[in-house]
Short mmCIF file of C-alpha atoms in Angstrom, two decimals:
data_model
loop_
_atom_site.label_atom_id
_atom_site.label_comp_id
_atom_site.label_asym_id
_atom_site.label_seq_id
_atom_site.Cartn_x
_atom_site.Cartn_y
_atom_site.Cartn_z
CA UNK A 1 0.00 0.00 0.00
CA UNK A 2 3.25 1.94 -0.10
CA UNK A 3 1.92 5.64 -1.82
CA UNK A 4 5.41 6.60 -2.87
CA UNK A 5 7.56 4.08 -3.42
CA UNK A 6 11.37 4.39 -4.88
CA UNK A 7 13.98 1.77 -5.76
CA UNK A 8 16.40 0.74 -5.00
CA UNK A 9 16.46 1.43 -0.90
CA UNK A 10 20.64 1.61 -0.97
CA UNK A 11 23.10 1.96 -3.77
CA UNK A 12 26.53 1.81 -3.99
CA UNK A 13 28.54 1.90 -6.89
CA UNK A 14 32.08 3.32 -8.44
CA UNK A 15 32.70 6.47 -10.37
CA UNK A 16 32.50 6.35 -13.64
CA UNK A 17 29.41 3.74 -13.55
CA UNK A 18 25.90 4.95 -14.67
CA UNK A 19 23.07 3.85 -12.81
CA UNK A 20 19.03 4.56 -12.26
CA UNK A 21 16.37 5.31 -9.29
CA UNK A 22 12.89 4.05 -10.07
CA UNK A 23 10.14 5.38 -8.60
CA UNK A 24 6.17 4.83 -8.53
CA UNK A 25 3.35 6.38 -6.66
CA UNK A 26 -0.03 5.25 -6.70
CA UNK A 27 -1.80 8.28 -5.07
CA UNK A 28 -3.38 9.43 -8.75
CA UNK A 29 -1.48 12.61 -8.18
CA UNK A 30 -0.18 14.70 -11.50
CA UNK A 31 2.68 15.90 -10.49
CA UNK A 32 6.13 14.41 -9.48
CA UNK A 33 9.79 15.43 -8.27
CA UNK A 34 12.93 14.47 -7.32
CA UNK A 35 14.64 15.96 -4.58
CA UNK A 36 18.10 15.51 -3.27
CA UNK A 37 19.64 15.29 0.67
CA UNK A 38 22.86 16.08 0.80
CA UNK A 39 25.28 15.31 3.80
CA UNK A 40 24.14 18.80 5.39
CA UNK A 41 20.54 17.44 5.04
CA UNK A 42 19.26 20.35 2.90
CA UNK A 43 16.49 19.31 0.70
CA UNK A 44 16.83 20.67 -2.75
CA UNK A 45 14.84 20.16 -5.68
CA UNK A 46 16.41 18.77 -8.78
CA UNK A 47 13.33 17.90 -10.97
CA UNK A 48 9.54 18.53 -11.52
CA UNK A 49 7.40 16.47 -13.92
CA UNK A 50 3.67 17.29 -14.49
CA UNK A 51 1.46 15.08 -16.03
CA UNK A 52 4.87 13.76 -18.40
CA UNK A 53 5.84 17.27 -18.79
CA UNK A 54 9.01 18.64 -17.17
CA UNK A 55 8.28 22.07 -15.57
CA UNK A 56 11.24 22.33 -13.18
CA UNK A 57 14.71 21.89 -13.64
CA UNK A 58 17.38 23.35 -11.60
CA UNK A 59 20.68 23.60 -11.82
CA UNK A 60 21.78 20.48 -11.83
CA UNK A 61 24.69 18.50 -14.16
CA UNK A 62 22.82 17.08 -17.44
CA UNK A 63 24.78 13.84 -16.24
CA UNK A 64 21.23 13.53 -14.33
CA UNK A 65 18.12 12.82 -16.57
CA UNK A 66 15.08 12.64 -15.29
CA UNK A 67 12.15 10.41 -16.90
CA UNK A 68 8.70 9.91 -17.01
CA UNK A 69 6.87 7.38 -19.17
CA UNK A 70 3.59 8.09 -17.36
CA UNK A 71 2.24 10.21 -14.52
CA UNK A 72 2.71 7.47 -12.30
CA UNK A 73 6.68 6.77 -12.87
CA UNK A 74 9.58 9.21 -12.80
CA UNK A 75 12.87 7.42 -13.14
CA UNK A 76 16.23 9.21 -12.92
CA UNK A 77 19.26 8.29 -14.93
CA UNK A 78 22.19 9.28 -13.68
CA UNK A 79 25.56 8.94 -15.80
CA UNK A 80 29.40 9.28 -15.27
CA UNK A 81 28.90 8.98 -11.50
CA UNK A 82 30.95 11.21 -9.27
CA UNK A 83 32.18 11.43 -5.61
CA UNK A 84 30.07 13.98 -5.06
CA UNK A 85 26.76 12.49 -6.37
CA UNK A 86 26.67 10.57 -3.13
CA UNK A 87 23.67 11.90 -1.20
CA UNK A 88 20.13 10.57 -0.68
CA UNK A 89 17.61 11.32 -3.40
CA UNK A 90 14.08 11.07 -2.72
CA UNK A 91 11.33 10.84 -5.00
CA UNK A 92 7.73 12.79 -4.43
CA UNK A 93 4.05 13.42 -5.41
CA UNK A 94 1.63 15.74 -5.06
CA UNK A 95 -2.07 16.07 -6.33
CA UNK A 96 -1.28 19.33 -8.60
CA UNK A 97 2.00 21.35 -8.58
CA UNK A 98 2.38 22.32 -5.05
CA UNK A 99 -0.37 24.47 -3.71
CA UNK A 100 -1.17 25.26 0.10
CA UNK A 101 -3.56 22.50 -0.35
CA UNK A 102 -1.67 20.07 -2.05
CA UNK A 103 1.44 19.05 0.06
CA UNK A 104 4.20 16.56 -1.14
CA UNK A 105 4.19 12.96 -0.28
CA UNK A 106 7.99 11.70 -0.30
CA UNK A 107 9.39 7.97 -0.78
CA UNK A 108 11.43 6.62 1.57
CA UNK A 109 15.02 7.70 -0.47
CA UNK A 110 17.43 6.13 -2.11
CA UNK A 111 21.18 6.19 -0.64
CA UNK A 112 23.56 6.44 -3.57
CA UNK A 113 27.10 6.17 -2.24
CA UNK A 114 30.09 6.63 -5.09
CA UNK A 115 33.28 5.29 -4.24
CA UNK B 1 17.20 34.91 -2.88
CA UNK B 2 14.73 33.11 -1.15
CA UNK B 3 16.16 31.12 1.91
CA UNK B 4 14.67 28.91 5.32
CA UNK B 5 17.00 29.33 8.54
CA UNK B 6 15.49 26.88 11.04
CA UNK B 7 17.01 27.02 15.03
CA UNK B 8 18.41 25.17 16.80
CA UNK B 9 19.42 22.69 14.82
CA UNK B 10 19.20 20.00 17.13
CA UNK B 11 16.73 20.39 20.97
CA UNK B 12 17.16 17.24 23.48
CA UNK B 13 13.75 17.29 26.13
CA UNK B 14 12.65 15.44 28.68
CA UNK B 15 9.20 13.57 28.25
CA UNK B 16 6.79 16.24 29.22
CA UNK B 17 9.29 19.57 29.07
CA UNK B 18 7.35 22.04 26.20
CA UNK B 19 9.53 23.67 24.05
CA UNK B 20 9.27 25.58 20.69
CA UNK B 21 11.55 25.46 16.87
CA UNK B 22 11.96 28.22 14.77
CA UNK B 23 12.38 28.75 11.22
CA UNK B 24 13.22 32.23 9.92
CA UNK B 25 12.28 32.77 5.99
CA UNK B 26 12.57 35.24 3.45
CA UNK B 27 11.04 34.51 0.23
CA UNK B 28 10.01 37.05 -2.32
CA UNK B 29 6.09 36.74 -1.50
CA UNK B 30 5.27 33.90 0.39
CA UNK B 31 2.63 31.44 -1.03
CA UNK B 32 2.52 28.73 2.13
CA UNK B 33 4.99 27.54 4.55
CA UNK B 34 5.01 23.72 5.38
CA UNK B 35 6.10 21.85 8.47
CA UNK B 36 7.16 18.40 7.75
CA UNK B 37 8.34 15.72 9.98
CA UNK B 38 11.38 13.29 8.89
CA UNK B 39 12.24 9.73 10.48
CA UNK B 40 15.87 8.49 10.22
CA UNK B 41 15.91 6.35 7.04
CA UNK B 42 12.16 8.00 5.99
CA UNK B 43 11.01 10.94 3.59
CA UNK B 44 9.83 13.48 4.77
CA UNK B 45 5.92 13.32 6.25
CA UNK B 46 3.49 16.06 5.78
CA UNK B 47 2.18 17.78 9.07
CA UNK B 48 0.98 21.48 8.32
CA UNK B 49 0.54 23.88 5.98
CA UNK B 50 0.26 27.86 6.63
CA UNK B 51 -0.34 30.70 4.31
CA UNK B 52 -0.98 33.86 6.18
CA UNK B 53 0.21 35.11 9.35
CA UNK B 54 -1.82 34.90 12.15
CA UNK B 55 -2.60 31.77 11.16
CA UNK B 56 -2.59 28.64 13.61
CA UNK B 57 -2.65 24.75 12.90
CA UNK B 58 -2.62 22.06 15.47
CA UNK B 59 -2.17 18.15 15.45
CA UNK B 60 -2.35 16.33 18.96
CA UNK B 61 0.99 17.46 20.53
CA UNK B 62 2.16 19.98 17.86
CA UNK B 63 1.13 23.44 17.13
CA UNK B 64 1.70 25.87 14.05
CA UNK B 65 1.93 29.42 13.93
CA UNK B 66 3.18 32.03 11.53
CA UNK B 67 4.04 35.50 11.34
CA UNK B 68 5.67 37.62 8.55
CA UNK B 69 9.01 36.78 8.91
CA UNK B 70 9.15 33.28 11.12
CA UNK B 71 6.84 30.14 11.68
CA UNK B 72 7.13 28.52 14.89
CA UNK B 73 6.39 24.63 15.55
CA UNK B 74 5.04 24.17 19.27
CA UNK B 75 5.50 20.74 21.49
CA UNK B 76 3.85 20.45 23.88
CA UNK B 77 4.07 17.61 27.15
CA UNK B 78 6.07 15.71 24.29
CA UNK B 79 6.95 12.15 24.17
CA UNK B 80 9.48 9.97 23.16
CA UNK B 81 7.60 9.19 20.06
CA UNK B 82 7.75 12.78 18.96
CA UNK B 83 11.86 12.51 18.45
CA UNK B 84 12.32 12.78 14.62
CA UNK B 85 13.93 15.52 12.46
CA UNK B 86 11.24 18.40 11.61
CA UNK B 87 11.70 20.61 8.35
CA UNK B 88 10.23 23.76 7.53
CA UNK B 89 9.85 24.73 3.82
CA UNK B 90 8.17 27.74 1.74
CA UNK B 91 6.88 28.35 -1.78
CA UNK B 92 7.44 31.45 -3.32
CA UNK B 93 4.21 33.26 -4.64
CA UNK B 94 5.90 32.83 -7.95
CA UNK B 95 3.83 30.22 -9.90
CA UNK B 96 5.76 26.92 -10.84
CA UNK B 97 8.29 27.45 -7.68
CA UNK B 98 8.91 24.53 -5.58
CA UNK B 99 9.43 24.20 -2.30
CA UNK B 100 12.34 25.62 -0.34
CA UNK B 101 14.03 23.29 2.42
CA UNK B 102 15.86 24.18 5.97
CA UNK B 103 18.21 22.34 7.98
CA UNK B 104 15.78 21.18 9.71
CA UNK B 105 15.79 21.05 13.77
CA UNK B 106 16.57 17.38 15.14
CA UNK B 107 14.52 16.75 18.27
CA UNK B 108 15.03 14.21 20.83
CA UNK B 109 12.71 13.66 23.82
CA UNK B 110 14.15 11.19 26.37
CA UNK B 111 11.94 9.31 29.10
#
């Protein structure tokens, strides 16, 4: 009955090495991100899909691509992995683009660590 | 530039001892604040939302309030089941903006 749910839970892997996040929700909502935690624990927004469509992307290294083959998936491909990619990236949903009314619902995370 | 300072950045209580967290924002119009509480090895869980100040959300233990500059997160008589890591975030009135993130403030409340 998981709402948001991401995979895989832990991932560790060299540099160099490309690799992928899944993640599913099953909440009907339209709109999806992905956010990453770094080591400080700031939460900071990387991606924004609504409905398929992309409608935020911050500054982030186009070694990460995000991708959505329906509103309920947003997968993110991330290639020539770095030492500094390590973090924890969660994936989240919300009913429209975030309004006061519509609040994100986050997956568990995904630990990435690059050695 | 649009930024969340949340204090302190970690509280230790004793079961039952009230106590208050802060977070600080300034955002270029603000469209809602959010109070969100994290688990270790969980995303973050939705608790509140506020859009105008005065305004004042509660849930059992925990109460909400926000002014123009700061939101404050109120625990009262808490217990050990309240420990977790609680994050404040704002949207910008800006339309397509997503939410902004603090530190968060980790709480632990000892029996």
């Amino acid at each position: 009955d998981t709402a948001v749910s991401q995979t895989p839970k832990y991932l560790v892997t060299q540099m160099g090495n490309d690799k992928s996040i899944k993640c599913e929700q099953n909440l009907g909502h339209d709109t999806m991100y992905w956010y990453k935690q770094d080591s400080k624990k700031f939460l900071k927004i990387m991606f924004s899909y609504n409905n398929k469509e992309l409608i935020i992307n911050e500054t982030v290294p186009n070694r990460f691509s995000p991708k959505s083959p329906d509103k309920a998936h947003l997968n993110l491909h991330i290639n020539s992995l770095e030492l500094g990619d390590s973090a924890v990236y969660f994936c989240a949903s919300s009913q429209v683009a975030v309004t006061y009314n519509s609040p994100l619902h986050f997956g568990n995370g995904t630990r990435l660590t690059v050695t | 530039e649009d930024q969340v300072t949340q204090s302190p950045e970690a509280l230790r209580l004793q079961e039952g001892e009230s106590s208050s967290l802060n977070c600080s924002y300034t955002v270029s119009g603000l469209r809602g604040l959010f109070w969100y509480r994290q688990d270790p090895g969980k995303g973050p869980e939705f608790l509140f939302t506020l859009y105008s100040a005065g305004e004042e959300k509660e849930k059992e233990r925990l109460k909400a309030t926000l002014t123009k500059k700061e939101s404050f997160l109120h625990i009262t008589a808490p217990k050990p089941e309240d420990s977790a890591t609680y994050l404040c975030a704002v949207q910008a009135r800006q339309a397509g903006t997503a939410l902004i993130f603090g530190k968060g403030t980790t709480l632990s409340v000892s029996s």
